[in-house]
């Protein structure tokens, strides 16, 4: 009787192993299919079409925009000429950043700056510059 129970246990264990092996095989096939699909997509990307000059421009314009933000932070807001000059720099650098990247990217960068700026007057100056840039929609650097 003991041999019968042991034999039955071995048969059940082997059956369980077979089912596990089948599940592993199916998972492996699905993974291989997914890898093949991704590889096809990667192979279809033509890196020669990547415009590195536009990436360099985007970096330069992001730097210009950052510098205009720094200038806005240190500007003498009591001097109308300084305010107008800073507002113009913000507008131009923002417009160029949008041209080089996208409005969404420029907005994200702007939002990061705005969340870090504590002065409402400085925020207002920057917002007016951005509004001016959106109205002009032209990069003038």
Coordinates of N, CA and C in Angstrom, one line a residue:
X1 N 0.8 -1.2 0.0 CA 0.0 0.0 0.0 C 0.9 1.2 0.0
X2 N 1.9 1.2 0.8 CA 2.8 2.3 0.8 C 3.4 2.6 -0.6
X3 N 3.8 1.5 -1.3 CA 4.4 1.7 -2.6 C 3.4 2.3 -3.5
X4 N 2.1 2.0 -3.4 CA 1.1 2.5 -4.2 C 0.9 4.0 -4.0
X5 N 0.9 4.4 -2.7 CA 0.8 5.8 -2.4 C 2.0 6.6 -2.9
X6 N 3.2 6.1 -2.7 CA 4.4 6.7 -3.2 C 4.4 6.8 -4.7
X7 N 3.9 5.7 -5.4 CA 3.9 5.7 -6.9 C 2.8 6.8 -7.3
X8 N 1.7 6.9 -6.7 CA 0.7 7.8 -7.0 C 1.2 9.2 -6.8
X9 N 2.0 9.5 -5.7 CA 2.5 10.8 -5.5 C 3.5 11.2 -6.6
X10 N 4.3 10.2 -7.0 CA 5.3 10.5 -8.0 C 4.6 10.8 -9.4
X11 N 3.6 10.1 -9.7 CA 2.8 10.3 -10.9 C 2.2 11.7 -10.9
X12 N 1.6 12.1 -9.7 CA 1.0 13.4 -9.6 C 2.1 14.5 -9.7
X13 N 3.2 14.3 -9.1 CA 4.3 15.2 -9.2 C 4.8 15.4 -10.6
X14 N 5.0 14.3 -11.3 CA 5.4 14.4 -12.7 C 4.4 15.1 -13.6
X15 N 3.1 14.8 -13.3 CA 2.1 15.5 -14.1 C 2.1 17.0 -13.8
X16 N 2.4 17.4 -12.5 CA 2.5 18.8 -12.2 C 3.7 19.4 -12.9
X17 N 4.8 18.7 -12.9 CA 6.0 19.2 -13.6 C 5.8 19.4 -15.1
X18 N 5.0 18.5 -15.7 CA 4.7 18.6 -17.1 C 3.9 19.8 -17.4
X19 N 2.9 20.1 -16.5 CA 2.1 21.3 -16.7 C 2.9 22.6 -16.5
X20 N 3.8 22.5 -15.5 CA 4.7 23.7 -15.3 C 5.6 23.9 -16.5
X21 N 6.1 22.8 -17.0 CA 7.0 22.9 -18.2 C 6.2 23.5 -19.4
X22 N 5.0 23.1 -19.6 CA 4.1 23.7 -20.7 C 3.9 25.2 -20.4
X23 N 3.6 25.5 -19.2 CA 3.4 27.0 -18.9 C 4.7 27.8 -19.1
X24 N 5.8 27.2 -18.8 CA 7.1 27.9 -19.0 C 7.4 28.0 -20.5
X25 N 7.1 27.0 -21.3 CA 7.2 27.0 -22.7 C 6.4 28.1 -23.3
X26 N 5.1 28.2 -22.9 CA 4.2 29.2 -23.4 C 4.7 30.6 -23.1
X27 N 5.2 30.8 -21.8 CA 5.7 32.1 -21.4 C 6.9 32.5 -22.2
X28 N 7.8 31.5 -22.5 CA 9.0 31.7 -23.3 C 8.6 32.1 -24.7
X29 N 7.6 31.4 -25.3 CA 7.2 31.8 -26.7 C 6.6 33.2 -26.7
X30 N 5.9 33.6 -25.7 CA 5.3 34.9 -25.6 C 6.4 36.0 -25.5
X31 N 7.4 35.7 -24.7 CA 8.5 36.6 -24.5 C 9.3 36.7 -25.8
X32 N 9.6 35.6 -26.5 CA 10.3 35.7 -27.7 C 9.5 36.5 -28.8
X33 N 8.2 36.3 -28.8 CA 7.4 37.1 -29.7 C 7.5 38.6 -29.4
X34 N 7.5 38.9 -28.1 CA 7.5 40.3 -27.7 C 8.9 40.9 -28.1
X35 N 10.0 40.2 -27.9 CA 11.3 40.6 -28.2 C 11.5 40.8 -29.7
X36 N 10.9 39.9 -30.5 CA 11.0 40.0 -31.9 C 10.2 41.3 -32.4
X37 N 9.1 41.5 -31.8 CA 8.3 42.7 -32.2 C 9.1 44.0 -31.8
X38 N 9.7 44.0 -30.7 CA 10.5 45.2 -30.3 C 11.7 45.4 -31.2
X39 N 12.3 44.3 -31.5 CA 13.5 44.3 -32.4 C 13.1 44.8 -33.8
X40 N 12.0 44.4 -34.3 CA 11.5 45.0 -35.6 C 11.3 46.5 -35.5
X41 N 10.7 46.9 -34.4 CA 10.5 48.4 -34.2 C 11.9 49.1 -34.1
X42 N 12.8 48.6 -33.4 CA 14.1 49.2 -33.2 C 14.8 49.2 -34.6
X43 N 14.7 48.1 -35.3 CA 15.4 48.1 -36.6 C 14.8 49.1 -37.6
X44 N 13.5 49.4 -37.4 CA 12.8 50.4 -38.4 C 13.2 51.8 -38.1
X45 N 13.8 52.1 -36.9 CA 14.2 53.5 -36.6 C 15.5 53.8 -37.4
X46 N 15.4 54.9 -38.2 CA 16.6 55.3 -39.0 C 17.3 56.5 -38.2
X47 N 18.4 56.1 -37.6 CA 19.1 57.1 -36.8 C 19.8 58.2 -37.7
X48 N 19.9 57.9 -38.9 CA 20.5 58.9 -39.8 C 19.6 60.1 -40.0
X49 N 18.3 59.9 -39.7 CA 17.4 61.0 -39.8 C 17.4 61.9 -38.6
X50 N 18.1 61.5 -37.5 CA 18.1 62.3 -36.3 C 18.9 63.6 -36.6
X51 N 18.3 64.7 -36.3 CA 18.9 66.0 -36.6 C 19.6 66.5 -35.3
X52 N 20.9 66.2 -35.2 CA 21.7 66.6 -34.0 C 21.8 68.1 -33.9
X53 N 21.7 68.8 -35.0 CA 21.8 70.3 -34.9 C 20.6 70.8 -34.2
X54 N 19.4 70.2 -34.4 CA 18.2 70.7 -33.6 C 18.4 70.4 -32.1
X55 N 19.0 69.3 -31.8 CA 19.2 69.0 -30.4 C 20.2 70.1 -29.7
X56 N 21.2 70.4 -30.5 CA 22.2 71.4 -30.0 C 21.5 72.8 -29.9
X57 N 20.6 73.1 -30.8 CA 19.8 74.4 -30.8 C 18.9 74.3 -29.5
X58 N 18.3 73.2 -29.3 CA 17.4 73.1 -28.1 C 18.2 73.4 -26.8
X59 N 19.4 72.8 -26.8 CA 20.2 73.0 -25.6 C 20.6 74.4 -25.4
X60 N 21.0 75.1 -26.5 CA 21.4 76.5 -26.5 C 20.2 77.4 -26.1
X61 N 19.0 77.1 -26.6 CA 17.8 77.9 -26.3 C 17.4 77.7 -24.9
X62 N 17.5 76.4 -24.4 CA 17.2 76.2 -23.0 C 18.1 77.0 -22.1
X63 N 19.4 77.0 -22.5 CA 20.3 77.8 -21.7 C 20.0 79.3 -21.7
X64 N 19.6 79.8 -22.9 CA 19.2 81.2 -23.0 C 18.0 81.5 -22.2
X65 N 17.0 80.6 -22.2 CA 15.8 80.7 -21.4 C 16.2 80.7 -19.9
X66 N 17.0 79.9 -19.5 CA 17.5 79.8 -18.1 C 18.2 81.1 -17.7
X67 N 19.0 81.6 -18.6 CA 19.7 82.9 -18.3 C 18.7 84.0 -18.2
X68 N 17.6 84.0 -19.0 CA 16.6 85.1 -18.9 C 15.8 85.0 -17.6
X69 N 15.6 83.7 -17.1 CA 15.0 83.6 -15.8 C 15.8 84.1 -14.7
X70 N 17.1 83.8 -14.8 CA 18.0 84.3 -13.7 C 18.1 85.9 -13.8
X71 N 18.0 86.4 -15.0 CA 18.0 87.9 -15.1 C 16.8 88.5 -14.5
X72 N 15.6 87.8 -14.7 CA 14.4 88.2 -14.1 C 14.4 88.2 -12.6
X73 N 15.1 87.2 -12.0 CA 15.2 87.1 -10.6 C 16.0 88.3 -10.0
X74 N 17.0 88.8 -10.7 CA 17.9 89.8 -10.2 C 17.6 91.2 -10.7
X75 N 16.5 91.3 -11.5 CA 16.2 92.6 -12.1 C 15.7 93.6 -11.1
X76 N 16.0 94.9 -11.4 CA 15.4 96.0 -10.6 C 14.0 96.2 -11.1
X77 N 13.1 95.7 -10.4 CA 11.7 95.8 -10.9 C 11.1 97.2 -10.8
X78 N 11.8 98.2 -10.2 CA 11.4 99.5 -10.1 C 11.8 100.4 -11.3
X79 N 12.7 99.8 -12.1 CA 13.1 100.5 -13.3 C 12.4 100.0 -14.5
X80 N 11.5 100.8 -15.1 CA 10.7 100.4 -16.3 C 11.5 99.9 -17.5
X81 N 12.6 100.5 -17.7 CA 13.5 100.1 -18.9 C 14.0 98.7 -18.6
X82 N 14.5 98.4 -17.4 CA 15.0 97.1 -17.1 C 13.9 96.1 -17.2
X83 N 12.7 96.4 -16.7 CA 11.6 95.4 -16.7 C 11.2 95.1 -18.2
X84 N 11.2 96.2 -19.0 CA 10.9 95.9 -20.5 C 11.9 95.1 -21.1
X85 N 13.2 95.4 -20.8 CA 14.3 94.6 -21.4 C 14.3 93.1 -21.0
X86 N 14.0 92.9 -19.7 CA 14.0 91.5 -19.2 C 12.8 90.8 -19.8
X87 N 11.7 91.5 -19.9 CA 10.4 90.9 -20.5 C 10.7 90.5 -21.9
X88 N 11.4 91.3 -22.6 CA 11.7 91.0 -24.0 C 12.6 89.8 -24.1
X89 N 13.6 89.7 -23.2 CA 14.5 88.6 -23.2 C 13.8 87.3 -22.9
X90 N 12.9 87.4 -21.9 CA 12.1 86.2 -21.6 C 11.2 85.8 -22.8
X91 N 10.6 86.7 -23.4 CA 9.8 86.4 -24.6 C 10.6 85.8 -25.7
X92 N 11.7 86.4 -26.0 CA 12.5 85.8 -27.2 C 13.0 84.5 -26.8
X93 N 13.6 84.3 -25.6 CA 14.2 83.0 -25.3 C 13.1 81.9 -25.2
X94 N 11.9 82.3 -24.7 CA 10.8 81.3 -24.6 C 10.4 80.9 -26.0
X95 N 10.2 81.9 -26.9 CA 9.8 81.6 -28.3 C 10.8 80.7 -29.0
X96 N 12.1 81.0 -28.8 CA 13.1 80.1 -29.4 C 13.1 78.7 -28.9
X97 N 12.9 78.6 -27.6 CA 12.8 77.3 -26.9 C 11.6 76.5 -27.5
X98 N 10.5 77.2 -27.7 CA 9.3 76.5 -28.2 C 9.6 76.0 -29.7
X99 N 10.3 76.9 -30.5 CA 10.6 76.5 -31.8 C 11.6 75.3 -31.9
X100 N 12.5 75.3 -31.0 CA 13.5 74.2 -31.0 C 13.0 72.9 -30.4
X101 N 12.1 73.0 -29.5 CA 11.6 71.8 -28.8 C 10.1 71.6 -29.1
X102 N 9.3 72.0 -28.2 CA 7.8 72.0 -28.3 C 7.2 72.9 -27.2
X103 N 6.0 73.3 -27.4 CA 5.4 74.2 -26.4 C 5.3 73.4 -25.1
X104 N 5.0 72.1 -25.2 CA 4.9 71.3 -24.0 C 6.2 71.3 -23.2
X105 N 7.3 71.1 -23.9 CA 8.6 71.1 -23.2 C 8.9 72.4 -22.6
X106 N 8.7 73.5 -23.3 CA 8.9 74.8 -22.8 C 8.1 75.1 -21.6
X107 N 6.8 74.7 -21.6 CA 5.9 74.9 -20.5 C 6.4 74.1 -19.3
X108 N 6.9 72.9 -19.5 CA 7.4 72.1 -18.3 C 8.6 72.8 -17.7
X109 N 9.5 73.4 -18.5 CA 10.6 74.1 -18.0 C 10.2 75.4 -17.3
X110 N 9.2 76.1 -17.9 CA 8.7 77.3 -17.3 C 8.1 77.0 -15.9
X111 N 7.3 76.0 -15.9 CA 6.6 75.6 -14.6 C 7.6 75.3 -13.5
X112 N 8.7 74.7 -13.9 CA 9.7 74.4 -12.8 C 10.3 75.7 -12.3
X113 N 10.6 76.6 -13.2 CA 11.1 77.9 -12.7 C 10.1 78.6 -11.9
X114 N 8.8 78.7 -12.4 CA 7.8 79.4 -11.7 C 7.5 78.8 -10.3
X115 N 7.6 77.5 -10.1 CA 7.4 77.0 -8.8 C 8.5 77.3 -7.8
X116 N 9.6 77.6 -8.3 CA 10.8 77.9 -7.5 C 10.9 79.4 -7.2
X117 N 10.1 80.3 -7.9 CA 10.2 81.7 -7.7 C 9.2 82.1 -6.7
X118 N 9.7 82.8 -5.7 CA 8.8 83.3 -4.6 C 8.2 84.6 -4.8
X119 N 8.8 85.4 -5.6 CA 8.3 86.8 -5.8 C 7.2 86.8 -6.8
X120 N 6.0 87.4 -6.4 CA 4.9 87.5 -7.3 C 5.2 88.5 -8.4
X121 N 5.9 89.5 -8.1 CA 6.3 90.5 -9.1 C 7.2 89.9 -10.2
X122 N 8.1 89.1 -9.8 CA 9.0 88.4 -10.8 C 8.2 87.4 -11.6
X123 N 7.3 86.7 -11.0 CA 6.4 85.7 -11.7 C 5.6 86.5 -12.7
X124 N 5.0 87.6 -12.3 CA 4.2 88.4 -13.2 C 5.0 88.9 -14.4
X125 N 6.3 89.3 -14.2 CA 7.2 89.8 -15.3 C 7.4 88.6 -16.2
X126 N 7.7 87.4 -15.7 CA 7.9 86.3 -16.6 C 6.7 85.9 -17.3
X127 N 5.5 85.9 -16.7 CA 4.3 85.5 -17.3 C 4.0 86.5 -18.5
X128 N 4.2 87.8 -18.3 CA 4.0 88.7 -19.4 C 4.9 88.5 -20.5
X129 N 6.2 88.1 -20.2 CA 7.1 87.8 -21.3 C 6.7 86.6 -22.1
X130 N 6.2 85.6 -21.4 CA 5.7 84.3 -22.0 C 4.5 84.6 -22.9
X131 N 3.6 85.4 -22.4 CA 2.4 85.8 -23.1 C 2.8 86.6 -24.4
X132 N 3.8 87.4 -24.3 CA 4.3 88.1 -25.5 C 4.9 87.2 -26.5
X133 N 5.6 86.2 -26.0 CA 6.2 85.1 -26.9 C 5.2 84.3 -27.6
X134 N 4.1 84.0 -26.9 CA 3.0 83.2 -27.5 C 2.3 84.0 -28.6
X135 N 2.2 85.3 -28.3 CA 1.6 86.2 -29.3 C 2.4 86.4 -30.5
X136 N 3.8 86.5 -30.3 CA 4.7 86.7 -31.4 C 4.9 85.4 -32.2
X137 N 5.1 84.3 -31.5 CA 5.4 83.0 -32.1 C 6.6 83.0 -33.0
X138 N 7.6 83.8 -32.7 CA 8.7 83.9 -33.6 C 10.0 84.0 -32.7
X139 N 11.0 83.3 -33.1 CA 12.3 83.3 -32.4 C 13.1 84.4 -32.9
X140 N 13.5 85.3 -32.1 CA 14.4 86.4 -32.5 C 15.6 86.4 -31.6
X141 N 16.6 85.7 -32.0 CA 17.9 85.7 -31.2 C 19.0 86.1 -32.0

